[in-house]
């Protein structure tokens, strides 16, 4: 159990969902709630989504927003990342998964799934602690993540700062122009 009371059991209900269990102090007994992982699997395996943003709501980790790859292609890669950053509120925490693309040169175009923990300094202590202590509940279920980034300041969310953490030294960001 995470210290926040939000945990993920190992038992999967199906290959696309998991059980998140909340633990009230003593009474009533623990209740089980479903957390749908299907959208993450579609991002990871089918590349259907460019990003997914999660939030904690009533002791459940839920999807707050997602952007399809079709919509991301219409926006272009710069606007897609800017829309992802815009979903990180100034005074609350969030989790996010973003599918980064870059050109590694001789190895060609690569993708990396990046997990973000957004716990801004301007958030309440309760919000920061809840997101930090519940991170493992979601992180354990999101296999295939190559890089994890914890951000407390908007400058840490900047594309350049994130790209330096995830790509090799000779890699170049793959910048796609918006499609009409």
PDB file of C-alpha atoms in Angstrom:
ATOM      1  CA  UNK A   1       0.000   0.000   0.000  1.00  0.00           C
ATOM      2  CA  UNK A   2       1.260   3.479  -0.833  1.00  0.00           C
ATOM      3  CA  UNK A   3       1.313   5.942   2.037  1.00  0.00           C
ATOM      4  CA  UNK A   4      -1.435   7.943   0.304  1.00  0.00           C
ATOM      5  CA  UNK A   5      -3.866   5.027   0.411  1.00  0.00           C
ATOM      6  CA  UNK A   6      -3.945   4.602  -3.376  1.00  0.00           C
ATOM      7  CA  UNK A   7      -2.458   1.265  -4.421  1.00  0.00           C
ATOM      8  CA  UNK A   8      -2.540  -1.004  -7.435  1.00  0.00           C
ATOM      9  CA  UNK A   9      -3.071  -4.707  -6.928  1.00  0.00           C
ATOM     10  CA  UNK A  10      -1.114  -7.215  -9.000  1.00  0.00           C
ATOM     11  CA  UNK A  11      -4.293  -9.036  -9.950  1.00  0.00           C
ATOM     12  CA  UNK A  12      -5.586  -7.751 -13.286  1.00  0.00           C
ATOM     13  CA  UNK A  13      -9.287  -7.935 -14.038  1.00  0.00           C
ATOM     14  CA  UNK A  14      -8.439  -8.208 -17.715  1.00  0.00           C
ATOM     15  CA  UNK A  15      -5.453  -7.363 -19.845  1.00  0.00           C
ATOM     16  CA  UNK A  16      -6.722  -3.791 -20.197  1.00  0.00           C
ATOM     17  CA  UNK A  17      -7.767  -2.888 -16.662  1.00  0.00           C
ATOM     18  CA  UNK A  18      -6.399  -3.087 -13.152  1.00  0.00           C
ATOM     19  CA  UNK A  19      -7.798  -2.733  -9.674  1.00  0.00           C
ATOM     20  CA  UNK A  20      -6.972   0.330  -7.649  1.00  0.00           C
ATOM     21  CA  UNK A  21      -7.790  -0.260  -4.023  1.00  0.00           C
ATOM     22  CA  UNK A  22      -8.415   2.506  -1.525  1.00  0.00           C
ATOM     23  CA  UNK A  23      -7.859   1.829   2.155  1.00  0.00           C
ATOM     24  CA  UNK A  24      -9.994   3.844   4.565  1.00  0.00           C
ATOM     25  CA  UNK A  25      -8.505   4.018   8.065  1.00  0.00           C
ATOM     26  CA  UNK A  26     -10.429   1.130   9.688  1.00  0.00           C
ATOM     27  CA  UNK A  27     -14.089   1.066   8.793  1.00  0.00           C
ATOM     28  CA  UNK A  28     -15.751   0.411   6.336  1.00  0.00           C
ATOM     29  CA  UNK A  29     -13.652  -2.323   4.719  1.00  0.00           C
ATOM     30  CA  UNK A  30     -11.540  -1.454   1.639  1.00  0.00           C
ATOM     31  CA  UNK A  31     -13.443  -0.845  -1.580  1.00  0.00           C
ATOM     32  CA  UNK A  32     -12.261  -1.754  -5.071  1.00  0.00           C
ATOM     33  CA  UNK A  33     -12.499   0.632  -7.973  1.00  0.00           C
ATOM     34  CA  UNK A  34     -11.618   0.072 -11.602  1.00  0.00           C
ATOM     35  CA  UNK A  35      -8.847   1.995 -13.313  1.00  0.00           C
ATOM     36  CA  UNK A  36      -8.928   1.559 -17.079  1.00  0.00           C
ATOM     37  CA  UNK A  37      -5.538   0.990 -18.608  1.00  0.00           C
ATOM     38  CA  UNK A  38      -6.812   0.465 -22.146  1.00  0.00           C
ATOM     39  CA  UNK A  39      -6.011   4.009 -23.274  1.00  0.00           C
ATOM     40  CA  UNK A  40      -2.402   3.628 -22.160  1.00  0.00           C
ATOM     41  CA  UNK A  41      -2.095   0.342 -24.060  1.00  0.00           C
ATOM     42  CA  UNK A  42      -3.456   2.072 -27.161  1.00  0.00           C
ATOM     43  CA  UNK A  43      -0.830   4.795 -26.754  1.00  0.00           C
ATOM     44  CA  UNK A  44       1.979   2.312 -26.207  1.00  0.00           C
ATOM     45  CA  UNK A  45       1.174  -0.465 -28.665  1.00  0.00           C
ATOM     46  CA  UNK A  46      -1.019   1.064 -31.326  1.00  0.00           C
ATOM     47  CA  UNK A  47       0.300   4.626 -31.100  1.00  0.00           C
ATOM     48  CA  UNK A  48      -3.288   5.840 -31.096  1.00  0.00           C
ATOM     49  CA  UNK A  49      -2.568   8.683 -28.658  1.00  0.00           C
ATOM     50  CA  UNK A  50       0.192  11.281 -28.521  1.00  0.00           C
ATOM     51  CA  UNK A  51      -0.298  11.790 -24.781  1.00  0.00           C
ATOM     52  CA  UNK A  52      -2.520  10.983 -21.824  1.00  0.00           C
ATOM     53  CA  UNK A  53      -2.885  13.088 -18.678  1.00  0.00           C
ATOM     54  CA  UNK A  54      -4.080  11.482 -15.425  1.00  0.00           C
ATOM     55  CA  UNK A  55      -5.340  13.002 -12.195  1.00  0.00           C
ATOM     56  CA  UNK A  56      -6.358  11.730  -8.768  1.00  0.00           C
ATOM     57  CA  UNK A  57     -10.051  12.140  -8.129  1.00  0.00           C
ATOM     58  CA  UNK A  58     -11.789  10.664  -5.069  1.00  0.00           C
ATOM     59  CA  UNK A  59      -8.912   8.233  -4.385  1.00  0.00           C
ATOM     60  CA  UNK A  60      -8.980   7.041  -8.013  1.00  0.00           C
ATOM     61  CA  UNK A  61      -6.470   7.672 -10.729  1.00  0.00           C
ATOM     62  CA  UNK A  62      -8.498   8.704 -13.772  1.00  0.00           C
ATOM     63  CA  UNK A  63      -7.775   9.974 -17.268  1.00  0.00           C
ATOM     64  CA  UNK A  64      -8.266  13.712 -17.426  1.00  0.00           C
ATOM     65  CA  UNK A  65      -7.318  14.289 -21.054  1.00  0.00           C
ATOM     66  CA  UNK A  66      -5.816  12.583 -24.086  1.00  0.00           C
ATOM     67  CA  UNK A  67      -4.854  13.608 -27.607  1.00  0.00           C
ATOM     68  CA  UNK A  68      -5.128  11.259 -30.571  1.00  0.00           C
ATOM     69  CA  UNK A  69      -2.254  10.959 -33.017  1.00  0.00           C
ATOM     70  CA  UNK A  70      -4.564  12.262 -35.768  1.00  0.00           C
ATOM     71  CA  UNK A  71      -5.203  15.446 -33.779  1.00  0.00           C
ATOM     72  CA  UNK A  72      -1.497  15.683 -32.952  1.00  0.00           C
ATOM     73  CA  UNK A  73      -0.643  15.478 -36.676  1.00  0.00           C
ATOM     74  CA  UNK A  74      -3.042  18.348 -37.368  1.00  0.00           C
ATOM     75  CA  UNK A  75      -1.459  20.432 -34.597  1.00  0.00           C
ATOM     76  CA  UNK A  76       2.158  19.615 -35.382  1.00  0.00           C
ATOM     77  CA  UNK A  77       4.697  18.440 -32.836  1.00  0.00           C
ATOM     78  CA  UNK A  78       5.403  21.838 -31.244  1.00  0.00           C
ATOM     79  CA  UNK A  79       1.720  22.653 -30.618  1.00  0.00           C
ATOM     80  CA  UNK A  80       1.096  19.088 -29.415  1.00  0.00           C
ATOM     81  CA  UNK A  81       3.737  19.412 -26.703  1.00  0.00           C
ATOM     82  CA  UNK A  82       2.474  22.894 -25.805  1.00  0.00           C
ATOM     83  CA  UNK A  83      -1.064  21.511 -25.400  1.00  0.00           C
ATOM     84  CA  UNK A  84       0.337  18.771 -23.121  1.00  0.00           C
ATOM     85  CA  UNK A  85       2.108  21.354 -20.947  1.00  0.00           C
ATOM     86  CA  UNK A  86      -1.038  23.505 -20.832  1.00  0.00           C
ATOM     87  CA  UNK A  87      -2.880  20.609 -19.157  1.00  0.00           C
ATOM     88  CA  UNK A  88      -0.539  20.743 -16.160  1.00  0.00           C
ATOM     89  CA  UNK A  89      -2.364  23.059 -13.722  1.00  0.00           C
ATOM     90  CA  UNK A  90      -0.485  25.697 -11.796  1.00  0.00           C
ATOM     91  CA  UNK A  91      -1.759  24.661  -8.357  1.00  0.00           C
ATOM     92  CA  UNK A  92      -2.412  20.905  -8.636  1.00  0.00           C
ATOM     93  CA  UNK A  93      -0.448  17.773  -9.402  1.00  0.00           C
ATOM     94  CA  UNK A  94      -0.900  15.506 -12.436  1.00  0.00           C
ATOM     95  CA  UNK A  95       0.619  12.472 -14.094  1.00  0.00           C
ATOM     96  CA  UNK A  96       1.243  12.352 -17.806  1.00  0.00           C
ATOM     97  CA  UNK A  97       2.560   9.986 -20.451  1.00  0.00           C
ATOM     98  CA  UNK A  98       3.938  11.520 -23.637  1.00  0.00           C
ATOM     99  CA  UNK A  99       5.146   9.688 -26.751  1.00  0.00           C
ATOM    100  CA  UNK A 100       8.352  11.482 -27.798  1.00  0.00           C
ATOM    101  CA  UNK A 101       9.821  11.028 -31.268  1.00  0.00           C
ATOM    102  CA  UNK A 102      13.392  11.882 -32.196  1.00  0.00           C
ATOM    103  CA  UNK A 103      15.927  11.201 -34.927  1.00  0.00           C
ATOM    104  CA  UNK A 104      18.954   9.401 -33.542  1.00  0.00           C
ATOM    105  CA  UNK A 105      20.933   9.743 -36.765  1.00  0.00           C
ATOM    106  CA  UNK A 106      22.302   6.391 -37.875  1.00  0.00           C
ATOM    107  CA  UNK A 107      19.690   4.444 -35.878  1.00  0.00           C
ATOM    108  CA  UNK A 108      16.779   6.312 -37.473  1.00  0.00           C
ATOM    109  CA  UNK A 109      13.612   7.610 -35.874  1.00  0.00           C
ATOM    110  CA  UNK A 110      12.945   6.431 -32.331  1.00  0.00           C
ATOM    111  CA  UNK A 111      10.044   6.763 -29.903  1.00  0.00           C
ATOM    112  CA  UNK A 112      10.209   6.882 -26.132  1.00  0.00           C
ATOM    113  CA  UNK A 113       7.337   6.907 -23.706  1.00  0.00           C
ATOM    114  CA  UNK A 114       7.998   9.420 -20.955  1.00  0.00           C
ATOM    115  CA  UNK A 115       6.164   9.404 -17.627  1.00  0.00           C
ATOM    116  CA  UNK A 116       5.724  12.807 -15.971  1.00  0.00           C
ATOM    117  CA  UNK A 117       4.999  13.498 -12.331  1.00  0.00           C
ATOM    118  CA  UNK A 118       3.873  17.118 -12.120  1.00  0.00           C
ATOM    119  CA  UNK A 119       3.865  18.358  -8.525  1.00  0.00           C
ATOM    120  CA  UNK A 120       4.372  22.136  -8.753  1.00  0.00           C
ATOM    121  CA  UNK A 121       5.840  24.144  -5.912  1.00  0.00           C
ATOM    122  CA  UNK A 122       2.731  26.349  -6.073  1.00  0.00           C
ATOM    123  CA  UNK A 123       0.423  23.412  -5.274  1.00  0.00           C
ATOM    124  CA  UNK A 124      -0.771  22.722  -1.767  1.00  0.00           C
ATOM    125  CA  UNK A 125       1.360  20.448   0.343  1.00  0.00           C
ATOM    126  CA  UNK A 126      -1.499  17.939   0.410  1.00  0.00           C
ATOM    127  CA  UNK A 127      -1.652  17.799  -3.409  1.00  0.00           C
ATOM    128  CA  UNK A 128       2.126  17.469  -3.781  1.00  0.00           C
ATOM    129  CA  UNK A 129       2.313  14.714  -1.182  1.00  0.00           C
ATOM    130  CA  UNK A 130      -0.691  12.840  -2.601  1.00  0.00           C
ATOM    131  CA  UNK A 131       0.746  12.759  -6.130  1.00  0.00           C
ATOM    132  CA  UNK A 132       4.275  11.916  -4.976  1.00  0.00           C
ATOM    133  CA  UNK A 133       3.159   9.135  -2.647  1.00  0.00           C
ATOM    134  CA  UNK A 134       0.666   7.652  -5.135  1.00  0.00           C
ATOM    135  CA  UNK A 135       3.032   7.634  -8.092  1.00  0.00           C
ATOM    136  CA  UNK A 136       3.904   3.959  -7.774  1.00  0.00           C
ATOM    137  CA  UNK A 137       0.222   2.969  -7.947  1.00  0.00           C
ATOM    138  CA  UNK A 138       0.037   4.147 -11.556  1.00  0.00           C
ATOM    139  CA  UNK A 139       3.691   3.735 -12.517  1.00  0.00           C
ATOM    140  CA  UNK A 140       3.680  -0.017 -11.794  1.00  0.00           C
ATOM    141  CA  UNK A 141       0.851  -0.500 -14.277  1.00  0.00           C
ATOM    142  CA  UNK A 142       2.387   1.535 -17.085  1.00  0.00           C
ATOM    143  CA  UNK A 143       5.032  -0.831 -18.389  1.00  0.00           C
ATOM    144  CA  UNK A 144       7.164   0.256 -21.324  1.00  0.00           C
ATOM    145  CA  UNK A 145       8.025   3.684 -19.917  1.00  0.00           C
ATOM    146  CA  UNK A 146      11.609   4.513 -20.812  1.00  0.00           C
ATOM    147  CA  UNK A 147      12.087   7.729 -18.845  1.00  0.00           C
ATOM    148  CA  UNK A 148      10.486   9.210 -15.750  1.00  0.00           C
ATOM    149  CA  UNK A 149      10.602  12.944 -15.153  1.00  0.00           C
ATOM    150  CA  UNK A 150       9.530  14.672 -11.951  1.00  0.00           C
ATOM    151  CA  UNK A 151       8.703  18.340 -12.440  1.00  0.00           C
ATOM    152  CA  UNK A 152       8.064  20.974  -9.796  1.00  0.00           C
ATOM    153  CA  UNK A 153       8.556  24.049 -11.965  1.00  0.00           C
ATOM    154  CA  UNK A 154       7.368  24.985 -15.487  1.00  0.00           C
ATOM    155  CA  UNK A 155      10.999  25.270 -16.649  1.00  0.00           C
ATOM    156  CA  UNK A 156      11.416  21.542 -15.956  1.00  0.00           C
ATOM    157  CA  UNK A 157       8.518  20.864 -18.361  1.00  0.00           C
ATOM    158  CA  UNK A 158      10.214  22.817 -21.165  1.00  0.00           C
ATOM    159  CA  UNK A 159      10.750  20.708 -24.281  1.00  0.00           C
ATOM    160  CA  UNK A 160      14.519  21.321 -24.336  1.00  0.00           C
ATOM    161  CA  UNK A 161      14.959  20.257 -20.695  1.00  0.00           C
ATOM    162  CA  UNK A 162      12.907  17.085 -21.190  1.00  0.00           C
ATOM    163  CA  UNK A 163      14.606  16.211 -24.485  1.00  0.00           C
ATOM    164  CA  UNK A 164      18.068  16.417 -22.883  1.00  0.00           C
ATOM    165  CA  UNK A 165      16.963  13.875 -20.256  1.00  0.00           C
ATOM    166  CA  UNK A 166      15.611  11.285 -22.665  1.00  0.00           C
ATOM    167  CA  UNK A 167      17.521  11.343 -25.949  1.00  0.00           C
ATOM    168  CA  UNK A 168      21.139  10.430 -26.747  1.00  0.00           C
ATOM    169  CA  UNK A 169      23.621  13.287 -27.185  1.00  0.00           C
ATOM    170  CA  UNK A 170      23.610  13.187 -31.002  1.00  0.00           C
ATOM    171  CA  UNK A 171      19.816  12.941 -31.363  1.00  0.00           C
ATOM    172  CA  UNK A 172      17.665  15.654 -32.861  1.00  0.00           C
ATOM    173  CA  UNK A 173      14.017  16.304 -32.011  1.00  0.00           C
ATOM    174  CA  UNK A 174      11.610  15.256 -34.727  1.00  0.00           C
ATOM    175  CA  UNK A 175       9.689  18.442 -35.481  1.00  0.00           C
ATOM    176  CA  UNK A 176       6.589  17.858 -37.574  1.00  0.00           C
ATOM    177  CA  UNK A 177       4.736  20.710 -39.227  1.00  0.00           C
ATOM    178  CA  UNK A 178       0.966  20.973 -38.764  1.00  0.00           C
ATOM    179  CA  UNK A 179      -1.163  19.179 -41.358  1.00  0.00           C
ATOM    180  CA  UNK A 180      -4.092  20.937 -42.915  1.00  0.00           C
TER     181      UNK A 180
END
